[in-house]
Structures are given as C-alpha cells and as structure tokens.
Amino acid sequence: MGVSKTKQPLRKRGGKARSEERRFAFLFVMPALLLVVVFRIVPLIWGFVLSLTDARGVTEGAFIGFDNYAELARDPAFHDSMANTILLIATLPIWIMVPMLLAILIHQGVPGGKFYRAVYFFPATLSSVIVGSIFNVLLRNDGQLNQFLELFGIGAIDWLGNSNTALLSLIAVQLWATFGMSLLIFLAGLSTVPSDMIEAAKLEGASMLQTFWHVIIPTLRPIIEFVAVVTTIGVLTNMFGLIYVLTAGGPGTSTTLPEFLIWIELGRMNRPGYAAAISMVLFVLMAGIAYAQVRIMSRNVNV
Amino acid sequence: MSEFTVGKRQRRLLWGISVPMALIALTCVYPVFFALNNALKSNREYILDRFGIVSEPTFQNFVQAWTRSNLSEYFFNSVVVTVLSVLALIIVSSLAGFALAVLRFPLRKLIFVVILASLMIPVQVVLVPFYKTIIGLGLLNTRAGLILSYTAFFLPFSVYLMTSFYSGLPRELVEAARIDGAKLTQVWWHVMLPMGMPALITLGILNTLYCWNDILISLLVLQDNRTLMVGIAALRGEYTTNVPLLTAGIVLAAAPIVILYLVFQRKIVSGIAVGAVKG
C-alpha cells in the first residue's frame, strides 16, 4: 500500500521534473561553456580573421589575404623558430625514455623509491620563472656550473650566451623541470601492469632486462603514447615562461620558439595581424596531436 | 616470497642503480638549496664565494626584496588572484561536471566535447584576439580580468576530471535526494560538493600551482599591477648582478608552493596519477 502511495506522485512529477532538470542542467553548464566560448573558441576564429589583416598597434588594419603567411615564408626569424622546434621535437625520445626508465626502476623496487618519486616531481611544481631565474645564474659564464666543471679541468662554456649551446641548455632545463610529471604518469600506468605477470616472468628465470622488453614495455604502450602526446603539446606550448627569463629567445634567435615569436610580434613589434598568423601556424602544428589527446581523454568518460 | 624471487644479484643491482638515482635526486633539490643559501649571503660574501655555504647569514636581502622591490605588493596580488581563481574553477567545474555526468538534457554530449576540445586552443594560439577580448570587455589591468582568464584557460581539464569523477558515482544518490523534494541546486550543494571532495581537493591543489606559477597570461592582463611571477622576472632583469637579492625574491615566491608540496605531497602525487590513469 505504501508503495503505491509514493509511486503515484512520483510519476506525476516526472514530466515537470524532467523539464526542471533540463533548465537547471543548462544553468549549471552555462558558466563553463560561456568562459570557454568567449575566451577560446571565438578568439580562435577571430584570430584567423586577424591573421588576414595588416593590423599594426591598435589600428584595425585592412584585409590583405594571405600576405602575412607569405611573409612568414620569407621571415628568417620564423624559419629559425621552426628549425628550433624541429630540433626540440627530435629530442622527444629522451623526454620519454628518461622518465620511463626511472619509473620502471622505482616500480621494480629500487630502495627509497617513494622518496625518489616525491623528489623527482618537486621541480615540476616550481614556476618556470623560478626555474629559469635560478638556472640563469647557474649557467652563466662565471656561474656555478662552470665553477663545478673547472674542478674536473673542463674550461668555461658560455651555456646561454653561445648560440650552439643555448637551445640545448634550454631543452635540458625544461626536461629537468618536467620529467617528474611524465614519471608519475608512467608510475600510474605501471601500477596497472599485473604484478603476477612480472612474478611469473621472474619465476621462469627471465632476467630484469627480459622482463622489461617482453612484459613491461608492451603493456606500457598506451601510456607511452599518452606521454608522447602530452610531452609534444607541452614543448610546443609550455615553454614561454622559461624562454622569457632564461634566454629571452637569444642569443639572436637561437632559442626563439613560435610561441615566443608570437609574443614578440604582438608586444615588441606591435604587429597583431602578423602575430595572429604565427598563432595559426602553431595551432595547425599542434592540432593533430591535441586531437589525439582529446580522443584519448573522451574515451575514458561515459557521457 | 619476494626474497626468493628477487635474487641476490638483482638486489645488488638495484642498490647499484640507486646511486645514479640519488644523484638525479640531488640535482632536483640543489636549485632550491642554491637559492636559499645565496639569499642568506650579503652581496659581498656572494662575490667572494659563490659556491660555498653561507657563513654569516643575513636577512637583509629578504627585507629589501619584500619592501623596496615591492614583492609584498605582488605577493598579495598573487594570493588574491590565485585564491579567487581556484574557488571559481572549483565551483564552475563541479557545477558543469554535475550537469554533464548526472543530469539528462539535450546537446549534453556536444557541450562536453566543445569544452574538452578547447584544450586544443592554448593561450598562445589565441594570444592576440584574447588580448583584444580582455580590452574590449574593459578587463585590462583588473584582477577580475585575470581571474576570469585563469578560470577560462584552466577549466577544461577541471570539467573533464569532475565529469569523469561524478559519472562514477551511483545515480541513486541524486535520485534519492530528488525524491526527498530537494532542488537541484540543493543537491549540488549538499550531495555533489561533499561527494566530489577527493577530486575537488586534487583540482584545488593543481590549479593553485597553475595560477600561482603562470606568467604569460598575467603579463598580458595585469600590466600595471604585477603578479609575483612577473615581479620576479622583472627583478631578474633589474638585478642581474645582485644575485643574493634575486635569490631572496625567488625564495619568497617559491615558499608557498614548496610548503604546499611538503604538506600535500601524497595528495599531489596521487592526484596527478588520477588524471593520468585515465589516459
């Protein structure tokens, strides 16, 4: 009896409740949607339109078609930023191998593993401004690194002032500052590797190296892919702060990456139209990779 | 058991590997030691001995950085902006996550995909129009402008995490609350917020790091009234030769994050893993 009593009003409320649910649902997602549309999606389209103008300073600028893109093709600073990007991408295997190896070792039970995990991640919590300022002092010609190397009879190297070493220094510092993040991702992935598989391999008499290659690496494949995607996006779009304080893009253009060039063209050169064109190139460069990330992420949520 | 499976040779190998790993760990903490050590030196002592451990510690550099170089002002600015941005991110993403994961409404999937896809548009890609948007809305050089910007740019991952967290909760929770006649806003406040606490704390910590550490967005939006990281970058430019003063500024700017990490290390480390395992 009690059941039918409560069931009746519930069904009656069904239609009303559903329309109320719809109303509130829209209300709840609206702030998020609005922020994303106003600050990211509309600007993306607007940015493309701007890239087709010769806007300078605050003047609107006239429509000039793809002239900005044609100028990019001739701009040596842009060429350099692209060459630097290619070199950066070429180092990606290191960005993946180093944290993977360390994560596997920690997972295999190196003494003090928990401690290493915490310490390795620490630099990733620091601002690129702080990391850059510290290394700017350490890597100077009369800096602490050269002083340290002198103990081994190695002569001073102007790490940041020499265009041959500046980009490599920048890459090394960024790698140092972020490998802890990838390490945590690998550790999370390793925790899903069934431990009885590793035990079984060991019982079979497999060496540590064999276990690596035949058990751990194959099961880690999706994680390796994910780290590769996240790292690529990171090096394409997350190095502004470090460049800004460590090298300011120099000497010359030797550490200028597209994201820094965008900033220079907007700020120092006051050419928003041209800066927008570089932005579009950067977007195309990373869109494919970012699409892969979004695919991976949405695969894991049932909406 | 493991004593039998892990041979003596392997255990010795693991100890051997521990040595280079300890060296890497040393490099991870050295820069902070470096900053603190030199911040305590007088400029004279630094010039005489750049490598050694401070012999006559002085707090003069901290005082000077804090007062004369305006770091106190920048520090306050960063605290206000970070706290309010993180609060906004938590509220906006838990509301959106609640709707996207639990409620039924048209275009739900599309809205989720649109928010997630905006991950593909980092701030560099829209730098110029974003700047113009901030000017157009009259938000240039306002804290509100910076808070809105942070919320917009750090939002997609937060919404993603809350949606994925809430979709793992039993639906009966919400149904039960609704049968009791609770309004959906009350369900959010009394059920979804408390239930979402583990994910919300993770988001709170991560977004605190992002907001506190950012420089690009704040360089653009707050041009007069600097945040701490912009202030440190400027300090580096002005005092290239006065390393003790610079490192004192660095220590002050890093201190909140270092303390946060020391206190919440476990939470931060596992929080990153939560987001990662999803991949």
mmCIF file of C-alpha atoms in Angstrom, chain A residues 5-123:
data_model
loop_
_atom_site.group_PDB
_atom_site.id
_atom_site.type_symbol
_atom_site.label_atom_id
_atom_site.label_comp_id
_atom_site.label_asym_id
_atom_site.label_seq_id
_atom_site.Cartn_x
_atom_site.Cartn_y
_atom_site.Cartn_z
ATOM 1 C CA LYS A 5 1.123 5.773 -2.383
ATOM 2 C CA THR A 6 4.620 7.037 -3.100
ATOM 3 C CA LYS A 7 4.684 5.800 -6.634
ATOM 4 C CA GLN A 8 1.742 7.885 -7.754
ATOM 5 C CA PRO A 9 3.043 11.382 -7.039
ATOM 6 C CA LEU A 10 6.485 10.429 -8.344
ATOM 7 C CA ARG A 11 5.138 9.558 -11.762
ATOM 8 C CA LYS A 12 3.033 12.692 -11.777
ATOM 9 C CA ARG A 13 6.118 14.739 -11.094
ATOM 10 C CA GLY A 14 8.023 13.034 -13.898
ATOM 11 C CA GLY A 15 7.300 15.479 -16.720
ATOM 12 C CA LYS A 16 7.690 18.565 -14.615
ATOM 13 C CA ALA A 17 10.836 17.247 -13.000
ATOM 14 C CA ARG A 18 12.358 16.491 -16.375
ATOM 15 C CA SER A 19 11.832 19.994 -17.712
ATOM 16 C CA GLU A 20 13.173 21.376 -14.444
ATOM 17 C CA GLU A 21 16.187 19.076 -14.761
ATOM 18 C CA ARG A 22 16.822 20.399 -18.264
ATOM 19 C CA ARG A 23 16.563 24.013 -17.139
ATOM 20 C CA PHE A 24 18.951 23.558 -14.237
ATOM 21 C CA ALA A 25 21.373 21.493 -16.293
ATOM 22 C CA PHE A 26 21.737 24.296 -18.819
ATOM 23 C CA LEU A 27 22.129 26.767 -15.983
ATOM 24 C CA PHE A 28 24.910 24.635 -14.464
ATOM 25 C CA VAL A 29 26.995 24.158 -17.612
ATOM 26 C CA MET A 30 26.459 27.725 -18.795
ATOM 27 C CA PRO A 31 29.348 29.372 -16.874
ATOM 28 C CA ALA A 32 31.843 26.788 -18.114
ATOM 29 C CA LEU A 33 30.567 26.895 -21.669
ATOM 30 C CA LEU A 34 30.442 30.685 -21.745
ATOM 31 C CA LEU A 35 34.025 31.070 -20.478
ATOM 32 C CA VAL A 36 35.350 28.578 -22.994
ATOM 33 C CA VAL A 37 33.436 30.123 -25.891
ATOM 34 C CA VAL A 38 34.263 33.750 -25.040
ATOM 35 C CA PHE A 39 37.958 33.280 -24.214
ATOM 36 C CA ARG A 40 38.952 30.427 -26.506
ATOM 37 C CA ILE A 41 36.630 29.420 -29.294
ATOM 38 C CA VAL A 42 35.514 32.831 -30.540
ATOM 39 C CA PRO A 43 39.107 34.137 -30.273
ATOM 40 C CA LEU A 44 40.295 31.220 -32.413
ATOM 41 C CA ILE A 45 38.011 32.269 -35.261
ATOM 42 C CA TRP A 46 38.723 35.957 -34.656
ATOM 43 C CA GLY A 47 42.439 35.178 -34.682
ATOM 44 C CA PHE A 48 42.167 33.643 -38.117
ATOM 45 C CA VAL A 49 40.363 36.743 -39.393
ATOM 46 C CA LEU A 50 43.025 38.977 -37.809
ATOM 47 C CA SER A 51 45.772 36.955 -39.461
ATOM 48 C CA LEU A 52 44.395 38.088 -42.817
ATOM 49 C CA THR A 53 44.855 41.780 -41.962
ATOM 50 C CA ASP A 54 47.845 44.094 -41.716
ATOM 51 C CA ALA A 55 46.795 45.345 -38.265
ATOM 52 C CA ARG A 56 49.506 47.354 -36.508
ATOM 53 C CA GLY A 57 49.226 48.699 -32.993
ATOM 54 C CA VAL A 58 45.613 49.451 -32.226
ATOM 55 C CA THR A 59 44.529 50.227 -35.801
ATOM 56 C CA GLU A 60 42.166 47.683 -37.262
ATOM 57 C CA GLY A 61 44.149 47.020 -40.424
ATOM 58 C CA ALA A 62 42.954 46.223 -43.924
ATOM 59 C CA PHE A 63 42.248 42.818 -45.396
ATOM 60 C CA ILE A 64 45.394 41.601 -47.132
ATOM 61 C CA GLY A 65 44.526 37.975 -47.808
ATOM 62 C CA PHE A 66 47.315 35.539 -47.075
ATOM 63 C CA ASP A 67 50.109 38.123 -47.302
ATOM 64 C CA ASN A 68 51.099 37.557 -43.658
ATOM 65 C CA TYR A 69 51.572 33.886 -44.374
ATOM 66 C CA ALA A 70 53.609 34.708 -47.464
ATOM 67 C CA GLU A 71 55.774 36.993 -45.351
ATOM 68 C CA LEU A 72 56.214 34.210 -42.795
ATOM 69 C CA ALA A 73 57.638 32.036 -45.540
ATOM 70 C CA ARG A 74 60.345 34.656 -46.066
ATOM 71 C CA ASP A 75 60.909 35.666 -42.433
ATOM 72 C CA PRO A 76 64.289 34.375 -41.158
ATOM 73 C CA ALA A 77 63.169 34.699 -37.500
ATOM 74 C CA PHE A 78 60.200 32.456 -38.252
ATOM 75 C CA HIS A 79 62.434 29.976 -40.100
ATOM 76 C CA ASP A 80 64.734 29.851 -37.088
ATOM 77 C CA SER A 81 61.832 29.277 -34.716
ATOM 78 C CA MET A 82 60.696 26.383 -36.907
ATOM 79 C CA ALA A 83 64.188 24.886 -37.065
ATOM 80 C CA ASN A 84 64.402 25.157 -33.273
ATOM 81 C CA THR A 85 61.041 23.421 -32.980
ATOM 82 C CA ILE A 86 62.228 20.570 -35.177
ATOM 83 C CA LEU A 87 65.350 20.137 -33.070
ATOM 84 C CA LEU A 88 63.208 20.187 -29.950
ATOM 85 C CA ILE A 89 60.867 17.524 -31.339
ATOM 86 C CA ALA A 90 63.899 15.431 -32.308
ATOM 87 C CA THR A 91 64.825 15.179 -28.623
ATOM 88 C CA LEU A 92 61.414 13.714 -27.703
ATOM 89 C CA PRO A 93 62.695 10.131 -27.299
ATOM 90 C CA ILE A 94 64.854 11.369 -24.408
ATOM 91 C CA TRP A 95 61.838 13.085 -22.823
ATOM 92 C CA ILE A 96 60.031 9.737 -22.892
ATOM 93 C CA MET A 97 62.883 7.314 -22.161
ATOM 94 C CA VAL A 98 64.328 9.063 -19.096
ATOM 95 C CA PRO A 99 61.119 9.192 -17.032
ATOM 96 C CA MET A 100 60.057 5.746 -18.270
ATOM 97 C CA LEU A 101 63.312 4.138 -17.227
ATOM 98 C CA LEU A 102 63.251 5.837 -13.827
ATOM 99 C CA ALA A 103 59.602 4.882 -13.316
ATOM 100 C CA ILE A 104 60.313 1.233 -14.148
ATOM 101 C CA LEU A 105 63.228 1.196 -11.722
ATOM 102 C CA ILE A 106 61.096 2.691 -8.955
ATOM 103 C CA HIS A 107 58.352 0.199 -9.775
ATOM 104 C CA GLN A 108 60.876 -2.656 -9.625
ATOM 105 C CA GLY A 109 61.634 -1.725 -6.053
ATOM 106 C CA VAL A 110 64.768 0.385 -6.002
ATOM 107 C CA PRO A 111 65.440 1.163 -2.321
ATOM 108 C CA GLY A 112 63.943 4.532 -1.437
ATOM 109 C CA GLY A 113 61.576 4.524 -4.415
ATOM 110 C CA LYS A 114 58.822 6.526 -2.703
ATOM 111 C CA PHE A 115 61.357 9.177 -1.737
ATOM 112 C CA TYR A 116 62.696 9.433 -5.299
ATOM 113 C CA ARG A 117 59.178 9.739 -6.660
ATOM 114 C CA ALA A 118 58.476 12.707 -4.399
ATOM 115 C CA VAL A 119 61.814 14.402 -5.061
ATOM 116 C CA TYR A 120 61.737 13.914 -8.840
ATOM 117 C CA PHE A 121 58.345 15.529 -9.082
ATOM 118 C CA PHE A 122 59.370 18.521 -6.994
ATOM 119 C CA PRO A 123 60.844 20.662 -9.845
#
